[in-house]
């Protein structure tokens, strides 16, 4: 069976460890793969080329297919992403509406609240006989944090989490129950509309206030506001959950790494970057060639689909020294492609990094030891070759005698 077929077939072995498949794809170079009906781009330099050439490679089909134009008269149409599937100049205009809410400086100001939420969730694990680090931690924290940043009342977080999971399943109308999808969208649209209608005219640090202002200024329709918030909610919840799950799985499976980070806390930032590089929560996206072009010396005709593998680029030994290994002293560790690159680089990368760092630090503060209760090669992964992360991480935690009082740490100066 061809290498990519094993991954597309969603075999657990390859979802868990896609590195061998990626190595074969890099060896093949750019080539057309019928399994995904696209030219596969797996080498680091070729991936960077495609991501930078945004005029030649459109984002209209990022999720795997080019969706029809949004019909404002059809309230039942799927809530397709607003930023992810747009090209400039629309993409730049839409992104500018919320850009200032996601700058590294703005995100740094959220650290005390993120740390308080993380400490609360870690403390809840104390005394539990059975802990699943996804169910009991990684799947809970991101939606609370993105809700804070969006400006959603915290009492509604549980509903937001349920909506984000439902919307993720229906993006692009990829299967699922259409009746349930329509019901969820109606609930989400109605709830969000009520929040937007309450806007008092003040633009503050919350994303919702900035989106409401853009609607009043005629820059966004109400339907576009809903799509925008749905996209930020899904990105801030699902992908960050996968990032946190992969990080805690790495820590729980490698006691020597846990011990080193406990001894050298300054290395936590490096660990987060290496976790993102090796276990990118988004392994790849699609692009659409808008003209006859070449990638890596291979002709790609206009109209061709291109499958751009971030996960493979992050494991290319032509780009990374000692690539398969997690190196806490890696130079340029943050230049990985887990968040993409160029105009479509993830707007929430600083927030994801902050959450990853804070969760690890709070665990190190409170937990004496951490270990898996199942072999690492048996951890189940989500059934997707795009979204990547374990869906369950059973573990045993030995807490310190008493929870320490939270002490403020210096806010980060960058992403």
mmCIF file of C-alpha atoms in Angstrom:
data_model
loop_
_atom_site.group_PDB
_atom_site.id
_atom_site.type_symbol
_atom_site.label_atom_id
_atom_site.label_comp_id
_atom_site.label_asym_id
_atom_site.label_seq_id
_atom_site.Cartn_x
_atom_site.Cartn_y
_atom_site.Cartn_z
ATOM 1 C CA UNK A 1 0.000 0.000 0.000
ATOM 2 C CA UNK A 2 1.406 3.479 -0.874
ATOM 3 C CA UNK A 3 2.621 5.456 2.119
ATOM 4 C CA UNK A 4 -0.094 8.103 2.024
ATOM 5 C CA UNK A 5 -2.864 5.522 1.668
ATOM 6 C CA UNK A 6 -2.024 4.165 5.110
ATOM 7 C CA UNK A 7 -2.497 7.607 6.644
ATOM 8 C CA UNK A 8 -5.628 8.479 4.676
ATOM 9 C CA UNK A 9 -7.093 5.111 5.680
ATOM 10 C CA UNK A 10 -6.934 6.449 9.265
ATOM 11 C CA UNK A 11 -4.980 3.503 10.603
ATOM 12 C CA UNK A 12 -4.197 4.212 14.263
ATOM 13 C CA UNK A 13 -0.541 3.258 13.928
ATOM 14 C CA UNK A 14 0.008 5.952 11.308
ATOM 15 C CA UNK A 15 -2.232 8.566 12.895
ATOM 16 C CA UNK A 16 -0.243 8.142 16.100
ATOM 17 C CA UNK A 17 3.153 8.233 14.384
ATOM 18 C CA UNK A 18 2.943 9.650 10.851
ATOM 19 C CA UNK A 19 6.714 10.309 10.659
ATOM 20 C CA UNK A 20 7.493 7.209 8.584
ATOM 21 C CA UNK A 21 4.809 8.103 6.036
ATOM 22 C CA UNK A 22 6.147 11.656 5.817
ATOM 23 C CA UNK A 23 9.702 10.409 5.263
ATOM 24 C CA UNK A 24 8.500 8.390 2.271
ATOM 25 C CA UNK A 25 6.580 11.365 0.900
ATOM 26 C CA UNK A 26 9.640 13.629 1.179
ATOM 27 C CA UNK A 27 11.694 11.000 -0.626
ATOM 28 C CA UNK A 28 9.148 10.982 -3.468
ATOM 29 C CA UNK A 29 9.174 14.764 -3.742
ATOM 30 C CA UNK A 30 6.213 16.721 -5.091
ATOM 31 C CA UNK A 31 3.822 14.283 -6.772
ATOM 32 C CA UNK A 32 0.157 13.801 -7.552
ATOM 33 C CA UNK A 33 -1.556 11.455 -5.076
ATOM 34 C CA UNK A 34 -4.997 10.094 -6.032
ATOM 35 C CA UNK A 35 -5.660 9.287 -2.358
ATOM 36 C CA UNK A 36 -6.189 12.996 -1.728
ATOM 37 C CA UNK A 37 -6.711 14.111 -5.351
ATOM 38 C CA UNK A 38 -3.904 16.627 -4.947
ATOM 39 C CA UNK A 39 -0.223 17.272 -5.469
ATOM 40 C CA UNK A 40 1.451 16.379 -2.173
ATOM 41 C CA UNK A 41 4.049 18.853 -0.861
ATOM 42 C CA UNK A 42 6.053 17.350 1.997
ATOM 43 C CA UNK A 43 9.554 18.869 1.972
ATOM 44 C CA UNK A 44 10.179 21.879 4.203
ATOM 45 C CA UNK A 45 11.387 24.304 1.532
ATOM 46 C CA UNK A 46 8.568 23.378 -0.847
ATOM 47 C CA UNK A 47 5.950 23.827 1.900
ATOM 48 C CA UNK A 48 7.352 27.276 2.748
ATOM 49 C CA UNK A 49 7.292 28.204 -0.949
ATOM 50 C CA UNK A 50 3.594 27.351 -1.286
ATOM 51 C CA UNK A 51 2.624 29.163 1.904
ATOM 52 C CA UNK A 52 4.468 32.319 0.865
ATOM 53 C CA UNK A 53 3.123 32.419 -2.686
ATOM 54 C CA UNK A 54 -0.403 33.264 -1.638
ATOM 55 C CA UNK A 55 -1.361 34.738 -5.023
ATOM 56 C CA UNK A 56 -0.399 31.558 -6.870
ATOM 57 C CA UNK A 57 -1.870 29.218 -4.271
ATOM 58 C CA UNK A 58 -5.355 30.223 -3.151
ATOM 59 C CA UNK A 59 -6.815 29.337 0.248
ATOM 60 C CA UNK A 60 -10.342 28.889 -1.091
ATOM 61 C CA UNK A 61 -10.085 25.117 -0.614
ATOM 62 C CA UNK A 62 -8.077 25.032 2.626
ATOM 63 C CA UNK A 63 -10.398 22.495 4.291
ATOM 64 C CA UNK A 64 -10.182 20.095 1.339
ATOM 65 C CA UNK A 65 -12.678 21.402 -1.147
ATOM 66 C CA UNK A 66 -13.663 24.726 -2.662
ATOM 67 C CA UNK A 67 -16.958 25.669 -1.093
ATOM 68 C CA UNK A 68 -19.640 27.589 -2.996
ATOM 69 C CA UNK A 69 -19.957 31.301 -2.183
ATOM 70 C CA UNK A 70 -21.813 31.948 1.050
ATOM 71 C CA UNK A 71 -25.507 32.590 0.442
ATOM 72 C CA UNK A 72 -26.663 35.300 2.886
ATOM 73 C CA UNK A 73 -30.292 34.384 2.171
ATOM 74 C CA UNK A 74 -29.770 30.809 3.412
ATOM 75 C CA UNK A 75 -29.460 30.778 7.231
ATOM 76 C CA UNK A 76 -29.107 26.984 7.178
ATOM 77 C CA UNK A 77 -25.897 26.965 5.131
ATOM 78 C CA UNK A 78 -22.894 25.523 7.005
ATOM 79 C CA UNK A 79 -20.879 28.010 9.080
ATOM 80 C CA UNK A 80 -17.791 27.851 6.892
ATOM 81 C CA UNK A 81 -14.659 29.659 8.175
ATOM 82 C CA UNK A 82 -14.381 33.341 7.273
ATOM 83 C CA UNK A 83 -10.583 33.822 7.417
ATOM 84 C CA UNK A 84 -9.369 30.344 6.580
ATOM 85 C CA UNK A 85 -11.076 30.191 3.176
ATOM 86 C CA UNK A 86 -10.494 33.750 2.001
ATOM 87 C CA UNK A 87 -7.765 35.381 -0.084
ATOM 88 C CA UNK A 88 -6.521 38.953 -0.130
ATOM 89 C CA UNK A 89 -7.740 41.622 -0.168
ATOM 90 C CA UNK A 90 -10.771 40.244 1.744
ATOM 91 C CA UNK A 91 -8.587 38.145 4.027
ATOM 92 C CA UNK A 92 -6.399 41.082 5.062
ATOM 93 C CA UNK A 93 -9.406 43.318 5.743
ATOM 94 C CA UNK A 94 -11.174 40.708 7.844
ATOM 95 C CA UNK A 95 -8.059 39.794 9.785
ATOM 96 C CA UNK A 96 -7.355 43.439 10.586
ATOM 97 C CA UNK A 97 -10.660 43.620 12.484
ATOM 98 C CA UNK A 98 -9.378 41.374 15.269
ATOM 99 C CA UNK A 99 -5.593 41.554 14.795
ATOM 100 C CA UNK A 100 -4.995 43.789 17.787
ATOM 101 C CA UNK A 101 -6.722 41.336 20.120
ATOM 102 C CA UNK A 102 -4.106 38.689 19.296
ATOM 103 C CA UNK A 103 -0.824 40.590 19.383
ATOM 104 C CA UNK A 104 1.845 39.041 21.656
ATOM 105 C CA UNK A 105 1.585 42.040 24.003
ATOM 106 C CA UNK A 106 -2.196 41.760 24.260
ATOM 107 C CA UNK A 107 -2.043 38.002 24.802
ATOM 108 C CA UNK A 108 0.617 38.466 27.496
ATOM 109 C CA UNK A 109 -1.864 40.599 29.422
ATOM 110 C CA UNK A 110 -4.172 37.573 29.632
ATOM 111 C CA UNK A 111 -1.556 35.437 31.417
ATOM 112 C CA UNK A 112 -2.810 35.973 35.001
ATOM 113 C CA UNK A 113 -6.310 34.855 34.038
ATOM 114 C CA UNK A 114 -5.059 31.929 31.949
ATOM 115 C CA UNK A 115 -2.836 30.840 34.838
ATOM 116 C CA UNK A 116 -5.712 31.061 37.289
ATOM 117 C CA UNK A 117 -7.869 28.859 35.048
ATOM 118 C CA UNK A 118 -5.035 26.361 34.495
ATOM 119 C CA UNK A 119 -4.257 26.133 38.219
ATOM 120 C CA UNK A 120 -7.931 25.513 38.961
ATOM 121 C CA UNK A 121 -8.136 22.645 36.472
ATOM 122 C CA UNK A 122 -4.890 21.044 37.628
ATOM 123 C CA UNK A 123 -5.995 21.256 41.274
ATOM 124 C CA UNK A 124 -9.219 19.439 40.392
ATOM 125 C CA UNK A 125 -7.121 16.385 39.486
ATOM 126 C CA UNK A 126 -5.845 16.074 43.038
ATOM 127 C CA UNK A 127 -7.206 12.978 44.703
ATOM 128 C CA UNK A 128 -8.700 11.452 41.556
ATOM 129 C CA UNK A 129 -7.969 7.734 41.292
ATOM 130 C CA UNK A 130 -8.246 7.721 37.512
ATOM 131 C CA UNK A 131 -7.160 10.689 35.431
ATOM 132 C CA UNK A 132 -7.467 11.186 31.705
ATOM 133 C CA UNK A 133 -5.333 14.213 30.850
ATOM 134 C CA UNK A 134 -7.442 14.944 27.778
ATOM 135 C CA UNK A 135 -10.893 14.536 29.315
ATOM 136 C CA UNK A 136 -9.955 16.146 32.640
ATOM 137 C CA UNK A 137 -7.571 18.891 31.504
ATOM 138 C CA UNK A 138 -6.669 19.440 27.844
ATOM 139 C CA UNK A 139 -10.284 19.394 26.649
ATOM 140 C CA UNK A 140 -11.525 21.753 29.359
ATOM 141 C CA UNK A 141 -9.101 24.653 29.568
ATOM 142 C CA UNK A 142 -8.927 25.984 25.954
ATOM 143 C CA UNK A 143 -12.637 26.714 25.608
ATOM 144 C CA UNK A 144 -12.613 28.672 28.876
ATOM 145 C CA UNK A 145 -9.637 30.693 27.680
ATOM 146 C CA UNK A 146 -10.956 31.451 24.200
ATOM 147 C CA UNK A 147 -14.285 32.391 25.771
ATOM 148 C CA UNK A 148 -12.466 34.910 27.969
ATOM 149 C CA UNK A 149 -10.685 36.392 24.965
ATOM 150 C CA UNK A 150 -13.860 36.492 22.891
ATOM 151 C CA UNK A 151 -15.832 38.123 25.713
ATOM 152 C CA UNK A 152 -18.289 35.286 26.328
ATOM 153 C CA UNK A 153 -19.842 35.010 29.809
ATOM 154 C CA UNK A 154 -18.105 32.213 31.688
ATOM 155 C CA UNK A 155 -21.397 30.624 32.737
ATOM 156 C CA UNK A 156 -21.969 29.805 29.051
ATOM 157 C CA UNK A 157 -18.641 28.049 28.475
ATOM 158 C CA UNK A 158 -20.121 24.539 28.546
ATOM 159 C CA UNK A 159 -22.530 25.454 25.767
ATOM 160 C CA UNK A 160 -19.722 27.051 23.786
ATOM 161 C CA UNK A 161 -17.654 23.893 24.070
ATOM 162 C CA UNK A 162 -20.528 21.735 22.809
ATOM 163 C CA UNK A 163 -21.189 24.114 19.934
ATOM 164 C CA UNK A 164 -17.528 24.214 18.896
ATOM 165 C CA UNK A 165 -17.355 20.418 18.729
ATOM 166 C CA UNK A 166 -20.550 20.246 16.674
ATOM 167 C CA UNK A 167 -19.435 23.027 14.329
ATOM 168 C CA UNK A 168 -16.067 21.314 13.813
ATOM 169 C CA UNK A 169 -17.850 18.224 12.556
ATOM 170 C CA UNK A 170 -19.950 20.232 10.101
ATOM 171 C CA UNK A 171 -17.391 22.683 8.628
ATOM 172 C CA UNK A 172 -17.617 22.383 4.875
ATOM 173 C CA UNK A 173 -20.639 20.103 5.313
ATOM 174 C CA UNK A 174 -18.401 17.016 5.525
ATOM 175 C CA UNK A 175 -21.004 14.494 6.560
ATOM 176 C CA UNK A 176 -22.815 14.506 9.857
ATOM 177 C CA UNK A 177 -26.495 14.875 10.570
ATOM 178 C CA UNK A 178 -27.767 17.913 8.616
ATOM 179 C CA UNK A 179 -30.786 18.290 10.903
ATOM 180 C CA UNK A 180 -28.569 18.379 13.996
ATOM 181 C CA UNK A 181 -26.135 20.735 12.242
ATOM 182 C CA UNK A 182 -28.929 23.163 11.428
ATOM 183 C CA UNK A 183 -30.209 23.003 15.008
ATOM 184 C CA UNK A 184 -26.756 23.729 16.444
ATOM 185 C CA UNK A 185 -26.203 26.590 14.024
ATOM 186 C CA UNK A 186 -29.566 28.118 14.891
ATOM 187 C CA UNK A 187 -28.755 27.930 18.604
ATOM 188 C CA UNK A 188 -25.280 29.375 18.139
ATOM 189 C CA UNK A 189 -26.452 32.121 15.776
ATOM 190 C CA UNK A 190 -29.275 33.161 18.091
ATOM 191 C CA UNK A 191 -27.055 33.231 21.162
ATOM 192 C CA UNK A 192 -24.311 35.188 19.430
ATOM 193 C CA UNK A 193 -26.811 37.606 17.952
ATOM 194 C CA UNK A 194 -28.054 38.445 21.430
ATOM 195 C CA UNK A 195 -24.480 39.146 22.587
ATOM 196 C CA UNK A 196 -23.808 41.375 19.579
ATOM 197 C CA UNK A 197 -27.095 43.228 20.098
ATOM 198 C CA UNK A 198 -26.002 44.124 23.637
ATOM 199 C CA UNK A 199 -22.870 45.898 22.421
ATOM 200 C CA UNK A 200 -22.641 49.259 24.173
ATOM 201 C CA UNK A 201 -20.511 51.022 21.559
ATOM 202 C CA UNK A 202 -17.232 50.611 23.457
ATOM 203 C CA UNK A 203 -14.361 48.726 21.808
ATOM 204 C CA UNK A 204 -12.302 46.975 24.463
ATOM 205 C CA UNK A 205 -9.907 44.012 24.599
ATOM 206 C CA UNK A 206 -12.653 41.485 23.859
ATOM 207 C CA UNK A 207 -12.917 40.146 20.333
ATOM 208 C CA UNK A 208 -16.716 40.380 20.359
ATOM 209 C CA UNK A 209 -16.595 44.144 20.889
ATOM 210 C CA UNK A 210 -14.328 44.511 17.861
ATOM 211 C CA UNK A 211 -16.532 42.310 15.696
ATOM 212 C CA UNK A 212 -19.639 44.204 16.840
ATOM 213 C CA UNK A 213 -17.966 47.492 15.918
ATOM 214 C CA UNK A 214 -17.105 46.115 12.469
ATOM 215 C CA UNK A 215 -20.739 45.101 11.964
ATOM 216 C CA UNK A 216 -21.998 48.568 12.941
ATOM 217 C CA UNK A 217 -19.469 50.080 10.531
ATOM 218 C CA UNK A 218 -20.772 47.934 7.684
ATOM 219 C CA UNK A 219 -17.557 45.903 7.402
ATOM 220 C CA UNK A 220 -19.257 42.615 8.312
ATOM 221 C CA UNK A 221 -22.768 41.286 7.912
ATOM 222 C CA UNK A 222 -24.436 39.557 10.861
ATOM 223 C CA UNK A 223 -23.909 36.182 9.152
ATOM 224 C CA UNK A 224 -20.203 36.976 8.686
ATOM 225 C CA UNK A 225 -19.948 37.922 12.374
ATOM 226 C CA UNK A 226 -21.327 34.512 13.318
ATOM 227 C CA UNK A 227 -18.938 32.718 10.948
ATOM 228 C CA UNK A 228 -16.016 34.761 12.302
ATOM 229 C CA UNK A 229 -16.726 33.906 15.934
ATOM 230 C CA UNK A 230 -17.389 30.244 15.087
ATOM 231 C CA UNK A 231 -14.014 30.039 13.350
ATOM 232 C CA UNK A 232 -12.133 31.635 16.248
ATOM 233 C CA UNK A 233 -13.996 29.415 18.711
ATOM 234 C CA UNK A 234 -13.119 26.211 16.865
ATOM 235 C CA UNK A 235 -9.489 27.233 16.335
ATOM 236 C CA UNK A 236 -9.083 28.366 19.924
ATOM 237 C CA UNK A 237 -10.675 25.237 21.349
ATOM 238 C CA UNK A 238 -10.110 22.151 19.199
ATOM 239 C CA UNK A 239 -6.568 22.783 17.941
ATOM 240 C CA UNK A 240 -5.341 23.988 21.336
ATOM 241 C CA UNK A 241 -6.869 20.925 22.972
ATOM 242 C CA UNK A 242 -4.832 18.760 20.602
ATOM 243 C CA UNK A 243 -1.685 20.781 21.344
ATOM 244 C CA UNK A 244 -2.126 20.431 25.107
ATOM 245 C CA UNK A 245 -2.976 16.730 24.794
ATOM 246 C CA UNK A 246 0.177 16.038 22.785
ATOM 247 C CA UNK A 247 2.326 17.979 25.234
ATOM 248 C CA UNK A 248 1.066 16.201 28.342
ATOM 249 C CA UNK A 249 1.347 12.846 26.554
ATOM 250 C CA UNK A 250 5.007 13.601 25.805
ATOM 251 C CA UNK A 251 5.642 14.550 29.426
ATOM 252 C CA UNK A 252 3.843 11.525 30.823
ATOM 253 C CA UNK A 253 5.725 9.127 28.550
ATOM 254 C CA UNK A 254 9.200 10.517 29.283
ATOM 255 C CA UNK A 255 10.058 10.741 32.991
ATOM 256 C CA UNK A 256 13.537 12.109 32.223
ATOM 257 C CA UNK A 257 11.972 15.041 30.385
ATOM 258 C CA UNK A 258 9.635 15.733 33.301
ATOM 259 C CA UNK A 259 12.578 15.722 35.718
ATOM 260 C CA UNK A 260 14.638 18.056 33.562
ATOM 261 C CA UNK A 261 11.851 20.594 33.191
ATOM 262 C CA UNK A 262 11.264 20.521 36.948
ATOM 263 C CA UNK A 263 14.945 21.314 37.459
ATOM 264 C CA UNK A 264 15.221 23.912 34.676
ATOM 265 C CA UNK A 265 11.962 25.825 34.333
ATOM 266 C CA UNK A 266 13.411 28.166 31.721
ATOM 267 C CA UNK A 267 13.313 25.232 29.296
ATOM 268 C CA UNK A 268 9.511 25.007 29.357
ATOM 269 C CA UNK A 269 9.222 27.487 26.472
ATOM 270 C CA UNK A 270 11.607 25.376 24.392
ATOM 271 C CA UNK A 271 9.635 22.257 25.249
ATOM 272 C CA UNK A 272 6.406 23.888 24.035
ATOM 273 C CA UNK A 273 8.021 24.792 20.705
ATOM 274 C CA UNK A 274 9.409 21.288 20.225
ATOM 275 C CA UNK A 275 6.057 19.758 21.104
ATOM 276 C CA UNK A 276 4.418 21.985 18.487
ATOM 277 C CA UNK A 277 7.045 21.048 15.890
ATOM 278 C CA UNK A 278 6.865 17.298 16.460
ATOM 279 C CA UNK A 279 3.122 17.049 17.143
ATOM 280 C CA UNK A 280 1.579 19.935 15.206
ATOM 281 C CA UNK A 281 -2.173 19.991 15.929
ATOM 282 C CA UNK A 282 -2.820 20.760 12.256
ATOM 283 C CA UNK A 283 -0.749 18.428 10.086
ATOM 284 C CA UNK A 284 -1.612 20.046 6.777
ATOM 285 C CA UNK A 285 -4.045 22.056 4.703
ATOM 286 C CA UNK A 286 -4.951 22.366 1.047
ATOM 287 C CA UNK A 287 -4.340 25.074 -1.517
ATOM 288 C CA UNK A 288 -5.594 25.658 -5.069
ATOM 289 C CA UNK A 289 -3.189 26.572 -7.896
ATOM 290 C CA UNK A 290 -4.483 29.710 -9.620
ATOM 291 C CA UNK A 291 -2.057 29.450 -12.563
ATOM 292 C CA UNK A 292 0.296 26.958 -14.175
ATOM 293 C CA UNK A 293 3.279 26.796 -11.841
ATOM 294 C CA UNK A 294 6.055 24.612 -10.432
ATOM 295 C CA UNK A 295 6.762 23.283 -6.958
ATOM 296 C CA UNK A 296 10.121 21.663 -6.345
ATOM 297 C CA UNK A 297 10.722 21.459 -10.091
ATOM 298 C CA UNK A 298 7.440 19.619 -10.699
ATOM 299 C CA UNK A 299 4.828 21.145 -13.007
ATOM 300 C CA UNK A 300 1.505 21.865 -11.296
ATOM 301 C CA UNK A 301 -1.303 22.878 -13.688
ATOM 302 C CA UNK A 302 -3.752 25.682 -12.965
ATOM 303 C CA UNK A 303 -6.748 24.440 -11.017
ATOM 304 C CA UNK A 304 -4.828 21.667 -9.272
ATOM 305 C CA UNK A 305 -5.354 20.899 -5.614
ATOM 306 C CA UNK A 306 -2.204 21.030 -3.492
ATOM 307 C CA UNK A 307 -1.908 19.222 -0.145
ATOM 308 C CA UNK A 308 0.611 21.091 2.019
ATOM 309 C CA UNK A 309 1.991 18.966 4.870
ATOM 310 C CA UNK A 310 3.145 21.139 7.787
ATOM 311 C CA UNK A 311 3.722 18.037 9.894
ATOM 312 C CA UNK A 312 6.159 16.625 7.360
ATOM 313 C CA UNK A 313 8.002 19.945 6.932
ATOM 314 C CA UNK A 314 8.507 20.041 10.699
ATOM 315 C CA UNK A 315 10.237 16.664 10.523
ATOM 316 C CA UNK A 316 12.416 17.312 7.473
ATOM 317 C CA UNK A 317 16.009 16.546 8.426
ATOM 318 C CA UNK A 318 17.167 18.908 5.678
ATOM 319 C CA UNK A 319 15.716 21.744 7.753
ATOM 320 C CA UNK A 320 16.152 20.519 11.328
ATOM 321 C CA UNK A 321 19.263 19.234 13.052
ATOM 322 C CA UNK A 322 18.683 15.919 14.863
ATOM 323 C CA UNK A 323 15.162 16.237 13.547
ATOM 324 C CA UNK A 324 13.440 13.208 15.105
ATOM 325 C CA UNK A 325 14.588 14.177 18.579
ATOM 326 C CA UNK A 326 13.058 16.631 21.003
ATOM 327 C CA UNK A 327 15.901 19.085 21.692
ATOM 328 C CA UNK A 328 15.431 21.611 24.470
ATOM 329 C CA UNK A 329 18.448 23.596 23.252
ATOM 330 C CA UNK A 330 17.376 23.766 19.604
ATOM 331 C CA UNK A 331 18.284 27.026 17.897
ATOM 332 C CA UNK A 332 15.418 28.672 16.044
ATOM 333 C CA UNK A 333 12.925 26.267 17.630
ATOM 334 C CA UNK A 334 10.020 28.687 17.172
ATOM 335 C CA UNK A 335 10.435 28.804 13.383
ATOM 336 C CA UNK A 336 8.495 25.558 12.917
ATOM 337 C CA UNK A 337 5.399 25.496 10.727
ATOM 338 C CA UNK A 338 2.840 24.264 13.252
ATOM 339 C CA UNK A 339 1.027 27.596 12.837
ATOM 340 C CA UNK A 340 1.613 27.858 9.108
ATOM 341 C CA UNK A 341 3.494 30.781 7.611
ATOM 342 C CA UNK A 342 2.817 33.974 5.718
ATOM 343 C CA UNK A 343 -0.492 35.805 5.432
ATOM 344 C CA UNK A 344 -2.486 32.857 6.766
ATOM 345 C CA UNK A 345 -0.255 32.103 9.757
ATOM 346 C CA UNK A 346 -2.457 31.243 12.741
ATOM 347 C CA UNK A 347 -3.754 34.433 14.330
ATOM 348 C CA UNK A 348 -3.972 32.716 17.720
ATOM 349 C CA UNK A 349 -0.409 31.342 17.840
ATOM 350 C CA UNK A 350 0.601 33.534 20.794
ATOM 351 C CA UNK A 351 -2.445 32.384 22.756
ATOM 352 C CA UNK A 352 -1.775 28.706 22.020
ATOM 353 C CA UNK A 353 1.843 29.085 23.108
ATOM 354 C CA UNK A 354 0.776 30.821 26.304
ATOM 355 C CA UNK A 355 -1.696 28.071 27.179
ATOM 356 C CA UNK A 356 0.849 25.356 26.445
ATOM 357 C CA UNK A 357 3.478 26.972 28.647
ATOM 358 C CA UNK A 358 1.165 27.794 31.536
ATOM 359 C CA UNK A 359 -0.359 24.301 31.698
ATOM 360 C CA UNK A 360 3.094 22.698 31.850
ATOM 361 C CA UNK A 361 4.258 25.169 34.506
ATOM 362 C CA UNK A 362 1.187 24.608 36.673
ATOM 363 C CA UNK A 363 1.619 20.841 36.444
ATOM 364 C CA UNK A 364 5.287 21.158 37.418
ATOM 365 C CA UNK A 365 4.322 23.353 40.372
ATOM 366 C CA UNK A 366 1.824 20.886 41.789
ATOM 367 C CA UNK A 367 2.677 17.390 40.595
ATOM 368 C CA UNK A 368 5.584 15.325 41.889
ATOM 369 C CA UNK A 369 5.445 12.654 39.198
ATOM 370 C CA UNK A 370 3.440 11.931 36.083
ATOM 371 C CA UNK A 371 3.210 8.664 34.166
ATOM 372 C CA UNK A 372 1.009 6.959 31.619
ATOM 373 C CA UNK A 373 -1.116 4.026 32.731
ATOM 374 C CA UNK A 374 -1.188 2.546 29.209
ATOM 375 C CA UNK A 375 1.708 2.059 26.764
ATOM 376 C CA UNK A 376 2.378 5.163 24.697
ATOM 377 C CA UNK A 377 1.879 3.114 21.519
ATOM 378 C CA UNK A 378 -1.696 2.393 22.580
ATOM 379 C CA UNK A 379 -2.879 5.978 23.024
ATOM 380 C CA UNK A 380 -5.890 6.510 20.726
ATOM 381 C CA UNK A 381 -5.735 9.360 18.212
ATOM 382 C CA UNK A 382 -8.536 11.234 16.505
ATOM 383 C CA UNK A 383 -9.723 9.828 13.176
ATOM 384 C CA UNK A 384 -8.245 12.567 11.003
ATOM 385 C CA UNK A 385 -5.044 13.004 9.004
ATOM 386 C CA UNK A 386 -5.448 16.798 9.299
ATOM 387 C CA UNK A 387 -6.237 17.312 12.995
ATOM 388 C CA UNK A 388 -3.636 15.552 15.128
ATOM 389 C CA UNK A 389 -3.648 14.667 18.808
ATOM 390 C CA UNK A 390 -4.485 11.915 21.285
ATOM 391 C CA UNK A 391 -8.128 11.768 22.349
ATOM 392 C CA UNK A 392 -7.329 10.012 25.617
ATOM 393 C CA UNK A 393 -4.226 10.094 27.847
ATOM 394 C CA UNK A 394 -4.820 7.905 30.929
ATOM 395 C CA UNK A 395 -2.247 8.811 33.548
ATOM 396 C CA UNK A 396 -1.272 8.527 37.176
ATOM 397 C CA UNK A 397 -0.385 11.734 39.010
ATOM 398 C CA UNK A 398 1.372 11.959 42.341
ATOM 399 C CA UNK A 399 0.689 15.389 43.777
ATOM 400 C CA UNK A 400 2.836 17.232 46.239
ATOM 401 C CA UNK A 401 1.603 17.343 49.826
ATOM 402 C CA UNK A 402 -0.199 20.669 49.423
ATOM 403 C CA UNK A 403 -1.028 22.885 46.491
ATOM 404 C CA UNK A 404 1.310 25.881 46.371
ATOM 405 C CA UNK A 405 -0.049 29.381 46.347
ATOM 406 C CA UNK A 406 -0.036 30.713 42.823
ATOM 407 C CA UNK A 407 2.703 33.266 42.324
ATOM 408 C CA UNK A 408 2.743 35.645 39.368
ATOM 409 C CA UNK A 409 5.397 34.967 36.797
ATOM 410 C CA UNK A 410 6.889 37.539 34.497
ATOM 411 C CA UNK A 411 4.697 37.938 31.463
ATOM 412 C CA UNK A 412 6.248 36.769 28.185
ATOM 413 C CA UNK A 413 7.632 39.405 25.850
ATOM 414 C CA UNK A 414 6.896 37.538 22.681
ATOM 415 C CA UNK A 415 4.767 34.827 21.091
#
